[in-house]
């Protein structure tokens, strides 16, 4: 790498055909490579694992939620405090563009009742196959089992099956992912490497993660059971959500979306009666037989199934007898927890390359010509298609910016 050929662009103006390197073949890296190839540059995509897109394939196992069909402002607000930084990228490649992109790869999509968008095939493999085929036809040089070993000075060094290799690209896009599910490739090993290159990195932390709970022995029969219906809240996040009991604690999308607030230390509470207000629940309790036990009242007057009744006892003991007080307790049960489940179990990673370390093109201020994209950037969002959309959007943004640099110097 390093020898540029002079070519003529579509506009007739001369531009350089540069040599680009993308590291990491997840959705962000593939999108960056796509943008660079589309601009006419030569692209090497280096991937540590034996194949591309392993986390994308895993994401497709439970139904690949590509994006969410939502108006731009509502969609953007899901990214919380990082929404302003991501807004231009999501404006350039938001939910509509994601759907058109998938369809362009021969994968029709459908929108579920919640607005979540999935490929009709539900899984990721046909999409990934079609994408890799298109990139291959455009000339992508994909090198698997090429692991970047850190270091940006004097070339970019890889451990490869053929021994060490050093590349000297004209522009590089890092798309190394976060650190959740490290066996799929993204292990966060890059954090100290970038820090030592002068790049600020916000500590990585679990997001979209379960809650660790030290259950009493009474809860063992309920492991694996859904808690339904239920409302969950922490800090300024609240609403109905899916949740299930597991041996280590609570999981499910309703729990995952509390991650940001839990990381900030907000207490978690659970509403076992999301369809009733306190007064209505109290009226039902007061109408019960005066001598009925509390357990019988929960079952007969409030129709709590055994799992929710067990949670009422687990988190609410001693349950008050007075109807108003009992109703209020059931609608706001404190959930004593031991924090989020560890990063390697989390769906995604919060933290990453800090925004002040990046310019508007997602180029590292400390290292001109090196860009970063995807989950390795410091943003966070709930599940629901927001994660993949931001990875694709930032990958495209960084890839296009790198392409401009190669074309025009
Ligand atoms: C179980 C699960 C389900 C999910 N479901 C969904 C979903 O339905 N919808 C959604 O929007 N999101 C979902 N996600 C999240 C989504 O998959 C990720 O946000 C997305 O894959 C991140 O893309 P990325 O390109 O930034 O990083 P990754 O996909 O993690 O890719 C990074 C790549 O970089 C490579 N790499 C890392 N270090 C090196 C190195 N030193 N040298 C060379 N290569 C390296 C890795 O091997 C990896 O292939 C899910 C995640 C999980 C774990």
mmCIF file with all atom_site columns, C-alpha atoms in Angstrom, residues 133-231:
data_model
loop_
_atom_site.group_PDB
_atom_site.id
_atom_site.type_symbol
_atom_site.label_atom_id
_atom_site.label_alt_id
_atom_site.label_comp_id
_atom_site.label_asym_id
_atom_site.label_entity_id
_atom_site.label_seq_id
_atom_site.pdbx_PDB_ins_code
_atom_site.Cartn_x
_atom_site.Cartn_y
_atom_site.Cartn_z
_atom_site.occupancy
_atom_site.B_iso_or_equiv
_atom_site.pdbx_formal_charge
_atom_site.auth_seq_id
_atom_site.auth_comp_id
_atom_site.auth_asym_id
_atom_site.auth_atom_id
_atom_site.pdbx_PDB_model_num
ATOM 1  C CA . UNK A 1 133 ? -20.828 -11.111 -2.795 1.00 0.00 ? 133 UNK A CA 1
ATOM 2  C CA . UNK A 1 134 ? -21.488 -7.522  -3.878 1.00 0.00 ? 134 UNK A CA 1
ATOM 3  C CA . UNK A 1 135 ? -18.365 -6.256  -2.117 1.00 0.00 ? 135 UNK A CA 1
ATOM 4  C CA . UNK A 1 136 ? -16.313 -9.078  -3.622 1.00 0.00 ? 136 UNK A CA 1
ATOM 5  C CA . UNK A 1 137 ? -17.574 -8.208  -7.099 1.00 0.00 ? 137 UNK A CA 1
ATOM 6  C CA . UNK A 1 138 ? -16.569 -4.569  -6.449 1.00 0.00 ? 138 UNK A CA 1
ATOM 7  C CA . UNK A 1 139 ? -13.025 -5.746  -5.746 1.00 0.00 ? 139 UNK A CA 1
ATOM 8  C CA . UNK A 1 140 ? -12.889 -6.003  -1.953 1.00 0.00 ? 140 UNK A CA 1
ATOM 9  C CA . UNK A 1 141 ? -9.705  -7.632  -0.700 1.00 0.00 ? 141 UNK A CA 1
ATOM 10 C CA . UNK A 1 142 ? -11.015 -9.411  2.422  1.00 0.00 ? 142 UNK A CA 1
ATOM 11 C CA . UNK A 1 143 ? -8.309  -10.832 4.672  1.00 0.00 ? 143 UNK A CA 1
ATOM 12 C CA . UNK A 1 144 ? -9.650  -13.060 7.426  1.00 0.00 ? 144 UNK A CA 1
ATOM 13 C CA . UNK A 1 145 ? -7.568  -14.245 10.387 1.00 0.00 ? 145 UNK A CA 1
ATOM 14 C CA . UNK A 1 146 ? -5.742  -10.921 10.134 1.00 0.00 ? 146 UNK A CA 1
ATOM 15 C CA . UNK A 1 147 ? -5.597  -9.468  13.620 1.00 0.00 ? 147 UNK A CA 1
ATOM 16 C CA . UNK A 1 148 ? -4.469  -5.889  14.146 1.00 0.00 ? 148 UNK A CA 1
ATOM 17 C CA . UNK A 1 149 ? -2.076  -5.971  17.062 1.00 0.00 ? 149 UNK A CA 1
ATOM 18 C CA . UNK A 1 150 ? -2.132  -2.307  17.984 1.00 0.00 ? 150 UNK A CA 1
ATOM 19 C CA . UNK A 1 151 ? 0.308   0.389   17.029 1.00 0.00 ? 151 UNK A CA 1
ATOM 20 C CA . UNK A 1 152 ? -0.317  3.041   14.421 1.00 0.00 ? 152 UNK A CA 1
ATOM 21 C CA . UNK A 1 153 ? 3.210   4.305   13.951 1.00 0.00 ? 153 UNK A CA 1
ATOM 22 C CA . UNK A 1 154 ? 5.433   2.928   11.214 1.00 0.00 ? 154 UNK A CA 1
ATOM 23 C CA . UNK A 1 155 ? 2.572   1.070   9.548  1.00 0.00 ? 155 UNK A CA 1
ATOM 24 C CA . UNK A 1 156 ? -0.342  -0.993  10.782 1.00 0.00 ? 156 UNK A CA 1
ATOM 25 C CA . UNK A 1 157 ? 0.772   -4.396  11.955 1.00 0.00 ? 157 UNK A CA 1
ATOM 26 C CA . UNK A 1 158 ? -1.197  -7.625  11.766 1.00 0.00 ? 158 UNK A CA 1
ATOM 27 C CA . UNK A 1 159 ? -0.710  -11.148 12.976 1.00 0.00 ? 159 UNK A CA 1
ATOM 28 C CA . UNK A 1 160 ? -1.754  -13.340 10.055 1.00 0.00 ? 160 UNK A CA 1
ATOM 29 C CA . UNK A 1 161 ? -1.597  -17.087 9.327  1.00 0.00 ? 161 UNK A CA 1
ATOM 30 C CA . UNK A 1 162 ? 1.354   -16.302 7.052  1.00 0.00 ? 162 UNK A CA 1
ATOM 31 C CA . UNK A 1 163 ? 3.180   -14.427 9.817  1.00 0.00 ? 163 UNK A CA 1
ATOM 32 C CA . UNK A 1 164 ? 3.368   -10.721 10.667 1.00 0.00 ? 164 UNK A CA 1
ATOM 33 C CA . UNK A 1 165 ? 2.301   -8.235  7.982  1.00 0.00 ? 165 UNK A CA 1
ATOM 34 C CA . UNK A 1 166 ? 2.551   -4.443  8.023  1.00 0.00 ? 166 UNK A CA 1
ATOM 35 C CA . UNK A 1 167 ? 0.360   -2.259  5.823  1.00 0.00 ? 167 UNK A CA 1
ATOM 36 C CA . UNK A 1 168 ? 0.867   1.422   4.956  1.00 0.00 ? 168 UNK A CA 1
ATOM 37 C CA . UNK A 1 169 ? -2.597  2.561   3.825  1.00 0.00 ? 169 UNK A CA 1
ATOM 38 C CA . UNK A 1 170 ? -3.457  6.092   2.752  1.00 0.00 ? 170 UNK A CA 1
ATOM 39 C CA . UNK A 1 171 ? -6.575  6.048   4.922  1.00 0.00 ? 171 UNK A CA 1
ATOM 40 C CA . UNK A 1 172 ? -7.832  3.621   7.561  1.00 0.00 ? 172 UNK A CA 1
ATOM 41 C CA . UNK A 1 173 ? -11.244 3.013   9.088  1.00 0.00 ? 173 UNK A CA 1
ATOM 42 C CA . UNK A 1 174 ? -11.269 1.250   12.446 1.00 0.00 ? 174 UNK A CA 1
ATOM 43 C CA . UNK A 1 175 ? -14.534 -0.659  12.982 1.00 0.00 ? 175 UNK A CA 1
ATOM 44 C CA . UNK A 1 176 ? -13.518 -2.981  15.797 1.00 0.00 ? 176 UNK A CA 1
ATOM 45 C CA . UNK A 1 177 ? -16.839 -3.173  17.653 1.00 0.00 ? 177 UNK A CA 1
ATOM 46 C CA . UNK A 1 178 ? -17.368 -2.974  21.403 1.00 0.00 ? 178 UNK A CA 1
ATOM 47 C CA . UNK A 1 179 ? -16.569 -5.715  23.890 1.00 0.00 ? 179 UNK A CA 1
ATOM 48 C CA . UNK A 1 180 ? -19.784 -7.671  24.367 1.00 0.00 ? 180 UNK A CA 1
ATOM 49 C CA . UNK A 1 181 ? -19.824 -11.360 23.347 1.00 0.00 ? 181 UNK A CA 1
ATOM 50 C CA . UNK A 1 182 ? -16.016 -11.289 22.794 1.00 0.00 ? 182 UNK A CA 1
ATOM 51 C CA . UNK A 1 183 ? -15.968 -14.780 21.333 1.00 0.00 ? 183 UNK A CA 1
ATOM 52 C CA . UNK A 1 184 ? -17.579 -13.286 18.231 1.00 0.00 ? 184 UNK A CA 1
ATOM 53 C CA . UNK A 1 185 ? -14.492 -11.125 17.681 1.00 0.00 ? 185 UNK A CA 1
ATOM 54 C CA . UNK A 1 186 ? -15.020 -7.715  19.267 1.00 0.00 ? 186 UNK A CA 1
ATOM 55 C CA . UNK A 1 187 ? -13.005 -7.958  22.463 1.00 0.00 ? 187 UNK A CA 1
ATOM 56 C CA . UNK A 1 188 ? -12.173 -4.335  23.260 1.00 0.00 ? 188 UNK A CA 1
ATOM 57 C CA . UNK A 1 189 ? -8.422  -5.047  23.094 1.00 0.00 ? 189 UNK A CA 1
ATOM 58 C CA . UNK A 1 190 ? -8.108  -1.833  21.079 1.00 0.00 ? 190 UNK A CA 1
ATOM 59 C CA . UNK A 1 191 ? -8.890  0.433   24.055 1.00 0.00 ? 191 UNK A CA 1
ATOM 60 C CA . UNK A 1 192 ? -5.340  0.679   25.464 1.00 0.00 ? 192 UNK A CA 1
ATOM 61 C CA . UNK A 1 193 ? -3.884  0.757   21.959 1.00 0.00 ? 193 UNK A CA 1
ATOM 62 C CA . UNK A 1 194 ? -5.882  3.846   21.016 1.00 0.00 ? 194 UNK A CA 1
ATOM 63 C CA . UNK A 1 195 ? -5.316  5.477   24.390 1.00 0.00 ? 195 UNK A CA 1
ATOM 64 C CA . UNK A 1 196 ? -1.581  5.112   23.970 1.00 0.00 ? 196 UNK A CA 1
ATOM 65 C CA . UNK A 1 197 ? -1.952  6.808   20.573 1.00 0.00 ? 197 UNK A CA 1
ATOM 66 C CA . UNK A 1 198 ? -3.454  9.833   22.346 1.00 0.00 ? 198 UNK A CA 1
ATOM 67 C CA . UNK A 1 199 ? -7.122  9.009   21.643 1.00 0.00 ? 199 UNK A CA 1
ATOM 68 C CA . UNK A 1 200 ? -9.557  9.540   24.541 1.00 0.00 ? 200 UNK A CA 1
ATOM 69 C CA . UNK A 1 201 ? -11.729 6.481   25.155 1.00 0.00 ? 201 UNK A CA 1
ATOM 70 C CA . UNK A 1 202 ? -14.661 6.454   27.598 1.00 0.00 ? 202 UNK A CA 1
ATOM 71 C CA . UNK A 1 203 ? -14.467 3.219   29.638 1.00 0.00 ? 203 UNK A CA 1
ATOM 72 C CA . UNK A 1 204 ? -16.447 0.377   28.033 1.00 0.00 ? 204 UNK A CA 1
ATOM 73 C CA . UNK A 1 205 ? -19.470 -0.794  30.015 1.00 0.00 ? 205 UNK A CA 1
ATOM 74 C CA . UNK A 1 206 ? -22.326 -3.240  29.494 1.00 0.00 ? 206 UNK A CA 1
ATOM 75 C CA . UNK A 1 207 ? -25.469 -1.998  27.797 1.00 0.00 ? 207 UNK A CA 1
ATOM 76 C CA . UNK A 1 208 ? -28.670 -3.834  26.974 1.00 0.00 ? 208 UNK A CA 1
ATOM 77 C CA . UNK A 1 209 ? -27.666 -6.152  29.775 1.00 0.00 ? 209 UNK A CA 1
ATOM 78 C CA . UNK A 1 210 ? -29.583 -8.199  32.338 1.00 0.00 ? 210 UNK A CA 1
ATOM 79 C CA . UNK A 1 211 ? -29.668 -7.372  36.045 1.00 0.00 ? 211 UNK A CA 1
ATOM 80 C CA . UNK A 1 212 ? -27.797 -9.511  38.576 1.00 0.00 ? 212 UNK A CA 1
ATOM 81 C CA . UNK A 1 213 ? -30.054 -10.491 41.478 1.00 0.00 ? 213 UNK A CA 1
ATOM 82 C CA . UNK A 1 214 ? -29.314 -12.698 44.489 1.00 0.00 ? 214 UNK A CA 1
ATOM 83 C CA . UNK A 1 215 ? -32.609 -14.610 44.507 1.00 0.00 ? 215 UNK A CA 1
ATOM 84 C CA . UNK A 1 216 ? -33.882 -16.393 47.601 1.00 0.00 ? 216 UNK A CA 1
ATOM 85 C CA . UNK A 1 217 ? -34.389 -20.139 47.243 1.00 0.00 ? 217 UNK A CA 1
ATOM 86 C CA . UNK A 1 218 ? -38.154 -19.525 46.766 1.00 0.00 ? 218 UNK A CA 1
ATOM 87 C CA . UNK A 1 219 ? -37.516 -18.174 43.292 1.00 0.00 ? 219 UNK A CA 1
ATOM 88 C CA . UNK A 1 220 ? -35.835 -21.270 41.799 1.00 0.00 ? 220 UNK A CA 1
ATOM 89 C CA . UNK A 1 221 ? -39.139 -22.727 40.465 1.00 0.00 ? 221 UNK A CA 1
ATOM 90 C CA . UNK A 1 222 ? -39.633 -19.523 38.459 1.00 0.00 ? 222 UNK A CA 1
ATOM 91 C CA . UNK A 1 223 ? -36.322 -19.526 36.557 1.00 0.00 ? 223 UNK A CA 1
ATOM 92 C CA . UNK A 1 224 ? -37.081 -19.265 32.859 1.00 0.00 ? 224 UNK A CA 1
ATOM 93 C CA . UNK A 1 225 ? -40.594 -17.877 33.460 1.00 0.00 ? 225 UNK A CA 1
ATOM 94 C CA . UNK A 1 226 ? -41.778 -14.633 31.846 1.00 0.00 ? 226 UNK A CA 1
ATOM 95 C CA . UNK A 1 227 ? -43.053 -11.804 34.049 1.00 0.00 ? 227 UNK A CA 1
ATOM 96 C CA . UNK A 1 228 ? -46.149 -10.644 32.199 1.00 0.00 ? 228 UNK A CA 1
ATOM 97 C CA . UNK A 1 229 ? -47.566 -8.040  32.092 1.00 0.00 ? 229 UNK A CA 1
ATOM 98 C CA . UNK A 1 230 ? -45.047 -5.848  33.844 1.00 0.00 ? 230 UNK A CA 1
ATOM 99 C CA . UNK A 1 231 ? -43.882 -2.253  33.947 1.00 0.00 ? 231 UNK A CA 1
#
